[in-house]
Structure formats: C-alpha cells, structure tokens
mmCIF file of C-alpha atoms in Angstrom:
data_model
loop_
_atom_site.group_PDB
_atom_site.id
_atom_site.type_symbol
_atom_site.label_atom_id
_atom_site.label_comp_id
_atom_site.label_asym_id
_atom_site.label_seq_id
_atom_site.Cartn_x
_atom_site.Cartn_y
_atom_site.Cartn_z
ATOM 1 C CA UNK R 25 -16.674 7.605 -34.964
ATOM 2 C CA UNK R 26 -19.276 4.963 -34.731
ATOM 3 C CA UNK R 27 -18.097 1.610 -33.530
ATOM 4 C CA UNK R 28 -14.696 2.997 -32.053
ATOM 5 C CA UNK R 29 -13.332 1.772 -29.493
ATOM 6 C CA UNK R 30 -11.011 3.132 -26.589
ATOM 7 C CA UNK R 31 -8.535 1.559 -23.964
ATOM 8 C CA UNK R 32 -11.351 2.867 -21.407
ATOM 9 C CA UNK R 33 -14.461 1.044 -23.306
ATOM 10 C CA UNK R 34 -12.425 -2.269 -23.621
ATOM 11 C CA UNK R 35 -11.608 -2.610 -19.928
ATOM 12 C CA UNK R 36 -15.410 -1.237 -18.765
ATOM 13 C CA UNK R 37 -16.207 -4.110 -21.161
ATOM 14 C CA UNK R 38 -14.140 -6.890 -19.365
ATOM 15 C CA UNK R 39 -14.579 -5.355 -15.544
ATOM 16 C CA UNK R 40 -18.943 -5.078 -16.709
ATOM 17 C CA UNK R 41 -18.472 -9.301 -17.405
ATOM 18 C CA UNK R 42 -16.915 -9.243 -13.934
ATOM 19 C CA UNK R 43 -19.125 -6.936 -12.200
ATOM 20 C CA UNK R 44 -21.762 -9.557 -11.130
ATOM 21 C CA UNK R 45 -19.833 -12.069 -9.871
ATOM 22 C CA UNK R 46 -17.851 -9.845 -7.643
ATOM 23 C CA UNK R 47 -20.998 -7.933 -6.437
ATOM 24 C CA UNK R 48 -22.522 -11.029 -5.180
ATOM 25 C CA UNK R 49 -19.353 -11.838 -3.390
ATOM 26 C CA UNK R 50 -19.217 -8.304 -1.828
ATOM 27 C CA UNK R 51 -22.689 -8.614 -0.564
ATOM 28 C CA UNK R 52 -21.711 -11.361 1.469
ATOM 29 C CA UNK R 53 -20.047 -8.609 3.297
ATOM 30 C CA UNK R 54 -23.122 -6.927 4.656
ATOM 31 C CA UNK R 55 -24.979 -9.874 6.399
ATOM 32 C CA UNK R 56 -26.818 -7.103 8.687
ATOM 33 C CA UNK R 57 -25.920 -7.034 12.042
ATOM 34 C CA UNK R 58 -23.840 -4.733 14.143
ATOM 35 C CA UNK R 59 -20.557 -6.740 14.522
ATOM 36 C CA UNK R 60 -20.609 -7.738 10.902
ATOM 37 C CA UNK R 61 -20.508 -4.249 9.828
ATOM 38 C CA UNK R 62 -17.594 -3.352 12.419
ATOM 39 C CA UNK R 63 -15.865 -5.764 10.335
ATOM 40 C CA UNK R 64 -16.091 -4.639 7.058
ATOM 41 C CA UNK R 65 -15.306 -1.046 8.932
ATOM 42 C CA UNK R 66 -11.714 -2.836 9.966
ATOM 43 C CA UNK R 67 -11.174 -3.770 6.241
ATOM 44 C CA UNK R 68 -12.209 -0.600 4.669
ATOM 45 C CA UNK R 69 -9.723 1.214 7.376
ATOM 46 C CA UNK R 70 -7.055 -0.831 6.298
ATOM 47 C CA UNK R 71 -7.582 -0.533 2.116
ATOM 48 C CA UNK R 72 -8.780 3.722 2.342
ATOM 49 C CA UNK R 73 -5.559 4.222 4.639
ATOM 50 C CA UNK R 74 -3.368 3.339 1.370
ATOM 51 C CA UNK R 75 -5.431 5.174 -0.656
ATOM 52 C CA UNK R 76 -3.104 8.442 -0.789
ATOM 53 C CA UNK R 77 0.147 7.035 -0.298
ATOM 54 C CA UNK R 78 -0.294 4.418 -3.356
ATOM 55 C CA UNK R 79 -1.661 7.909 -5.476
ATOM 56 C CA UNK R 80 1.696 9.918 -4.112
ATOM 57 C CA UNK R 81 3.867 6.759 -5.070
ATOM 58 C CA UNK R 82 1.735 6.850 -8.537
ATOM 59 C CA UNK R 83 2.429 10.797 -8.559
ATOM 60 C CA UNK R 84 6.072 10.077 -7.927
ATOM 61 C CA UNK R 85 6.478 7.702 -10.572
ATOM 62 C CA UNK R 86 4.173 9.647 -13.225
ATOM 63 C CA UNK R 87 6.761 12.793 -12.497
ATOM 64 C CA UNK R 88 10.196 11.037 -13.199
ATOM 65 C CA UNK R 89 8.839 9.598 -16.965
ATOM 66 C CA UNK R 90 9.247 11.306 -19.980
ATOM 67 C CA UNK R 91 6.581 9.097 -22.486
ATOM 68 C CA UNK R 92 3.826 10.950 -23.514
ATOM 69 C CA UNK R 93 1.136 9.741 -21.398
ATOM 70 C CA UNK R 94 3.269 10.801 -17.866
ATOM 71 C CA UNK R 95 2.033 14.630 -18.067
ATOM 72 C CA UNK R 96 -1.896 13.258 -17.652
ATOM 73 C CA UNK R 97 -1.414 10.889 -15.232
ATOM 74 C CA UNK R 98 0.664 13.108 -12.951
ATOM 75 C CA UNK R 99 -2.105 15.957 -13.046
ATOM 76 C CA UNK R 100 -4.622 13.032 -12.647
ATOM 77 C CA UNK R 101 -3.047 11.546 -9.627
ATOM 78 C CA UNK R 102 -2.860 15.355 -7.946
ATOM 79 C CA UNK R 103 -6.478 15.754 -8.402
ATOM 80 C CA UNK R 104 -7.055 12.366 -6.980
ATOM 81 C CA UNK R 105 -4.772 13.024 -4.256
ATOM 82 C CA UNK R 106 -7.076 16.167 -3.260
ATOM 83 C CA UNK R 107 -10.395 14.143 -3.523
ATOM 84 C CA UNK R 108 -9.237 11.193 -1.678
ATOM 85 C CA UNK R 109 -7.468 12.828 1.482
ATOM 86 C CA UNK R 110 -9.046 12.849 5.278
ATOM 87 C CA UNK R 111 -10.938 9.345 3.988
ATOM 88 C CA UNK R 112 -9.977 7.002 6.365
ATOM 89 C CA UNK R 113 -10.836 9.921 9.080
ATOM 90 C CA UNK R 114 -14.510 9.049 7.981
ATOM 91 C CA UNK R 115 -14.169 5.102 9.008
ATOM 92 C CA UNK R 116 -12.931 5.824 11.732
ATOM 93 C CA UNK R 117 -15.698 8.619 12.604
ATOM 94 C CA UNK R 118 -18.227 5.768 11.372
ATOM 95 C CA UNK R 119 -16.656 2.879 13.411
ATOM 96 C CA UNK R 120 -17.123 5.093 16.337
ATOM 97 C CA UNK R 121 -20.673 5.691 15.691
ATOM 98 C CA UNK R 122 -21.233 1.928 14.887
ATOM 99 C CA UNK R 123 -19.589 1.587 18.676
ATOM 100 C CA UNK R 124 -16.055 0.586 18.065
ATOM 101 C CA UNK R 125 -13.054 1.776 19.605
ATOM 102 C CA UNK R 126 -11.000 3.743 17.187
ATOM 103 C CA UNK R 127 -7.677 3.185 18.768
ATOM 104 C CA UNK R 128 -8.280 -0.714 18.305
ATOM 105 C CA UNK R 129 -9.327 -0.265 14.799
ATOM 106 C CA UNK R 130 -5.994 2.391 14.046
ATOM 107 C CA UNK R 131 -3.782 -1.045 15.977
ATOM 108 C CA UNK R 132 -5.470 -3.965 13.965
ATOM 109 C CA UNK R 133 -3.396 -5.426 11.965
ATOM 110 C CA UNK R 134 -4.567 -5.099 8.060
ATOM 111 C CA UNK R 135 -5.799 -8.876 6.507
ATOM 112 C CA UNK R 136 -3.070 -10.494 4.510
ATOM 113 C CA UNK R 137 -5.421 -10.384 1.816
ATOM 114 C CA UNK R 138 -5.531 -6.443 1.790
ATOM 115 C CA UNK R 139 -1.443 -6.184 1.932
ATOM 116 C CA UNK R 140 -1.260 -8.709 -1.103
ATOM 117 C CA UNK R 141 -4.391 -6.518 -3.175
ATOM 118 C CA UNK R 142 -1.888 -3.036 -1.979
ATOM 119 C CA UNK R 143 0.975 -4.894 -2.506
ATOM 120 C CA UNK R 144 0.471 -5.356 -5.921
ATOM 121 C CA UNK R 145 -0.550 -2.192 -6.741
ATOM 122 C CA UNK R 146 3.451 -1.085 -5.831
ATOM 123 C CA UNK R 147 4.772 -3.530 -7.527
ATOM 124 C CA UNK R 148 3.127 -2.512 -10.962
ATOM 125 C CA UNK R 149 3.523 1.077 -10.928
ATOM 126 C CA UNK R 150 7.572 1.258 -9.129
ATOM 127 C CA UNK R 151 8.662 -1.507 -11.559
ATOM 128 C CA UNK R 152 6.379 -1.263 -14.502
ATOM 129 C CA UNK R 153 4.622 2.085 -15.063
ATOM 130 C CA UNK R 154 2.375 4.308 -13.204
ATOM 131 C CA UNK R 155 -0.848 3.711 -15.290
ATOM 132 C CA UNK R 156 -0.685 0.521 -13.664
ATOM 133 C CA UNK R 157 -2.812 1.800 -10.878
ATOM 134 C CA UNK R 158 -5.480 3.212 -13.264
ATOM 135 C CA UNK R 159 -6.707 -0.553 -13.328
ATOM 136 C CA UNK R 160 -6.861 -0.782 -9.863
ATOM 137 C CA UNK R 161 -8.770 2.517 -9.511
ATOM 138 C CA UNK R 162 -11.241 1.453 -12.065
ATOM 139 C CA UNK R 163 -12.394 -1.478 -10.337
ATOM 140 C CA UNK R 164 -12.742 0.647 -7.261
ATOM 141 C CA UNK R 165 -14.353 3.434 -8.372
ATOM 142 C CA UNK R 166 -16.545 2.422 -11.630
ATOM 143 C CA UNK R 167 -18.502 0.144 -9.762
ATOM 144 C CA UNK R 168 -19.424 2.653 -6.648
ATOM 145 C CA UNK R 169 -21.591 1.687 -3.798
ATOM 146 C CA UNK R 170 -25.690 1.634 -4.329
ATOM 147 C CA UNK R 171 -27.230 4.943 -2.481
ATOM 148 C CA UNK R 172 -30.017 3.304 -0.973
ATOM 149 C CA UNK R 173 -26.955 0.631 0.624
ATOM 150 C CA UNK R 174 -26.844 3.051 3.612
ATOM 151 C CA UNK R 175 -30.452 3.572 4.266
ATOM 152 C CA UNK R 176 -31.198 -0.194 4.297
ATOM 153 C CA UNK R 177 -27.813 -1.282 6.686
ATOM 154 C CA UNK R 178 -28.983 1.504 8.919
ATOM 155 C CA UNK R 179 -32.397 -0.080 9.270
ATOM 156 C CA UNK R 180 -30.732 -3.851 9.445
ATOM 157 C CA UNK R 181 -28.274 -2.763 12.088
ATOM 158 C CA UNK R 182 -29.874 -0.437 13.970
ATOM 159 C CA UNK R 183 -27.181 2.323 13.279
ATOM 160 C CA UNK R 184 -27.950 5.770 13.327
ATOM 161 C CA UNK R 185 -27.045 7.234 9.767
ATOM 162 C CA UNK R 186 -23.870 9.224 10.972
ATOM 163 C CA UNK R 187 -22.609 5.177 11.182
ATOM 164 C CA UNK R 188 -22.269 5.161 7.538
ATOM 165 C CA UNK R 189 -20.474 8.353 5.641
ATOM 166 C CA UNK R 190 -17.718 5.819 4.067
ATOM 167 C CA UNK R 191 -20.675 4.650 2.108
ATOM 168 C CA UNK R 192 -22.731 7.141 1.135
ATOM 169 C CA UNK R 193 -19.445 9.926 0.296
ATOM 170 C CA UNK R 194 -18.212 7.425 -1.573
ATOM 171 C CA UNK R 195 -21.818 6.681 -3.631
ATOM 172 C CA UNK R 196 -21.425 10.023 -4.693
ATOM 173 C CA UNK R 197 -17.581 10.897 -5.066
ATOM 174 C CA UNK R 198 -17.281 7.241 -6.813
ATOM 175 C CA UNK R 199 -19.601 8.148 -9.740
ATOM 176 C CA UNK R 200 -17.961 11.422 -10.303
ATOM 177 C CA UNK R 201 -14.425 9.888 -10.091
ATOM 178 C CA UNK R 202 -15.572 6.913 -12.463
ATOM 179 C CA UNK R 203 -16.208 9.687 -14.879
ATOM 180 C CA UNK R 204 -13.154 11.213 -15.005
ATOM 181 C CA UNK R 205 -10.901 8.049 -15.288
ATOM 182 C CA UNK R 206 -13.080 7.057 -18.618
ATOM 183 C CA UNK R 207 -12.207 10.571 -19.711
ATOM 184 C CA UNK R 208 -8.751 10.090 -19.250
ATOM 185 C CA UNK R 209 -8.475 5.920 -20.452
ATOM 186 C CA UNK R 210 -10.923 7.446 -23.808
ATOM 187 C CA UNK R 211 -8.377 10.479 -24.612
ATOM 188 C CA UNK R 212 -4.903 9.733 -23.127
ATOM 189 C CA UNK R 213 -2.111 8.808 -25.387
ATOM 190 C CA UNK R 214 -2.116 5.224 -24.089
ATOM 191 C CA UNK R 215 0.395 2.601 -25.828
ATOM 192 C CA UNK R 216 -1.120 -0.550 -25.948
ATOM 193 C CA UNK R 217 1.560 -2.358 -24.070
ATOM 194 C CA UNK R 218 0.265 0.381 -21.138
ATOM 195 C CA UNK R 219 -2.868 -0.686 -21.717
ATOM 196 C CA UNK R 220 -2.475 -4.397 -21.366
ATOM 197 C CA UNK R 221 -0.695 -3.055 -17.999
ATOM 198 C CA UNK R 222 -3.956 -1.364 -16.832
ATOM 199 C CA UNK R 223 -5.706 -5.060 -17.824
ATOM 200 C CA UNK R 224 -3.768 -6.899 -16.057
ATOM 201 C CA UNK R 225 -3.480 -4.346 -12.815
ATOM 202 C CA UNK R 226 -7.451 -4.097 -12.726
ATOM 203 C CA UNK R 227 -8.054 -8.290 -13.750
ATOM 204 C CA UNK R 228 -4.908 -8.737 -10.418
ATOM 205 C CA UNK R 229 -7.303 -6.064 -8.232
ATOM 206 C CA UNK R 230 -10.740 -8.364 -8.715
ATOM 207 C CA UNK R 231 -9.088 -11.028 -7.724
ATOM 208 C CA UNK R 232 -7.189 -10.106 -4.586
ATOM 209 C CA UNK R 233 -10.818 -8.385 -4.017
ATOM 210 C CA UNK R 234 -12.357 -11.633 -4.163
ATOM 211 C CA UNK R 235 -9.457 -12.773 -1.480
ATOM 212 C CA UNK R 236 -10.402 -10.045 0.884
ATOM 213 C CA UNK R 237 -14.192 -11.219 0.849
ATOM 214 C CA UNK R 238 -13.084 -14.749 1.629
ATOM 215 C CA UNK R 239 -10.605 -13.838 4.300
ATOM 216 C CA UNK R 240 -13.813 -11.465 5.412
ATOM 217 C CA UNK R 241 -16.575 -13.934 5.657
ATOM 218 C CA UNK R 242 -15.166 -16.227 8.447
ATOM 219 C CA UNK R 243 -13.780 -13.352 10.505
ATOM 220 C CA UNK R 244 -17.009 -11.497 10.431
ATOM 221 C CA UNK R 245 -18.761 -15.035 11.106
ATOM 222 C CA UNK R 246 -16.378 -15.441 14.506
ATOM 223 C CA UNK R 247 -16.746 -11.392 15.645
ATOM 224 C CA UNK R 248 -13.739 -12.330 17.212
ATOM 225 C CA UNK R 249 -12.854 -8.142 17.530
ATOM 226 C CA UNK R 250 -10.804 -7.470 20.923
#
C-alpha cells in the first residue's frame, strides 16, 4: 500500500540521516599509507572476531523465547552464522599480505572502544531481546564498503590486491546481507516496543562507531604497532 511504512523503512530512514556524517568519520580511517591500513586491519580483527559469537549468543537467545517474532530471528541468525564464519581468517590473511605479523595482530589487545560497541550488543539481546542486534547489524551491513575502495587503497599503499579481501568480500556479501535484514525488519511480526529496541541498539552502534574512529585516528597517527 502506497505510503506504508515498515519498522525496516523507519530505521533506513534515521541510519540514511546518519549515513554521511559517519562516512566522513570512517574515511578518516584510510589516510593511505601502509601502517595506517595495518591499523584499521587491528580494529577490523578485533570487531569481525565477535562477529559469530554475538550471532550464536543472538541464536541462543532467539531459541529460548516463545513471542512470535523468535522463530524468524532464530532461522535468521543461523543463516547469518553460515555467511559470516572463517571472516576474521581473511584479516588476518590480508594483514599478512599488507606485511604484519599475524601472531601480533591474534595478541593485540582489542580498543576499549570496540569492547564498549560489542559490549553493548550483549547487553541488549541477554537482558532485553534478541532483535536487539538487528540494529547493530543494520548499521554494519546496510551501509557496505564502496567496490572501487580496494582498487584505490591498493594504488595509495602500494599493496598488492590479495592485501584487501576484508573489503572487497564484504562489498559484495554486505549488499546481499543488507537485503535480507530489510526483508525480515519489512515482514517480521515486530512489536513496536521491539522495534524501539532495534532503534536504540543501531542509534548505541553509530555512536560507539564514531568512538572507535576517534580512538583510531591517533593510534594510526603514532604507528606505534610492536
């Protein structure tokens, strides 16, 4: 029906008046140099690594509930499970490439700012409800990496191409996960105090994102890497 509106069009609404402001923060990320991208490589390693065990926790959680809306989000958070396994193998395999030691990126410690933007994620979807982490995902995945980005930091850096799989899988798995999350946020049975859950989780996510580009900035600055 014309002029209807979903829990998935309002939030790509509020995230699209976000969008710009966060992508010109981000960018700041990608200054164009070798130890600048190692960097970002650290903080990507420490986010993808929670990647599946926030989905299982999501999974867990989505499996124990009985409202109508836990059936979707448990066979949506096994799919996702599937898609986004063996991902943090490809940082590492690109921080190699880039030059870096894997076992010192595996023993970095993550940023604070990364454990607060996870953290959060937990403490939604243990002590509120799983959708929770549908927010989170959104502004993740609906916003997805541009496919030229790889092409142009190879020619900034120097890099050879096999530097940068993180970024160009997830140009490509990004736009087809963004699809089915608006599927699910158009058509689920969604309660609107869920929904103001999923706000809030997504609005909590671009801001701790916005913390990990200012705890970032400096560090890639120093290239103070052992």
């Amino acid at each position: 029906m014309a002029g209807r509106t979903t829990p998935g069009t309002r939030l790509r609404a509020l995230l699209d008046l976000l969008a710009p402001g966060l992508a010109r923060a981000s960018g700041r990320m990608f200054p164009g140099d070798r130890e600048a991208y190692l960097s970002w490589l650290e903080i990507s390693y420490a986010m993808t690594r929670a990647t599946v065990p926030l989905l299982r926790a999501a999974l867990q959680e989505s499996e124990r509930r009985t409202d109508p809306v836990a059936p979707v989000l448990a066979s949506y958070y096994t799919a996702q499970i599937e898609d986004e396994s063996g991902h943090s193998a490809w940082v590492v395999s690109d921080y190699a490439a880039a030059g870096g030691t894997p076992r010192n990126l595996r023993e970095r410690l993550a940023a604070p700012a990364v454990a607060r933007l996870v953290g959060a994620q937990y403490y939604w979807l243990r002590h509120e409800h799983p959708i929770a982490l549908l927010g989170h995902i959104a502004v993740l995945e609906w916003y997805p990496p541009a496919g030229e980005l790889a092409r142009s930091l190879a020619g900034r850096t120097g890099l050879p191409g096999t530097a940068f799989r993180t970024i160009t899988g997830h140009a490509l798995l990004d736009a087809r996960h963004g699809d089915r999350l608006a599927r699910l946020l158009d058509t689920g049975p969604i309660s609107r105090r869920q929904e103001s859950l999923l706000t809030r989780s997504a609005l909590t996510s671009v801001r701790g994102l916005g913390d990990v580009v200012r705890e970032f900035v400096p560090r890639a600055e120093r290239s103070d890497r052992p």
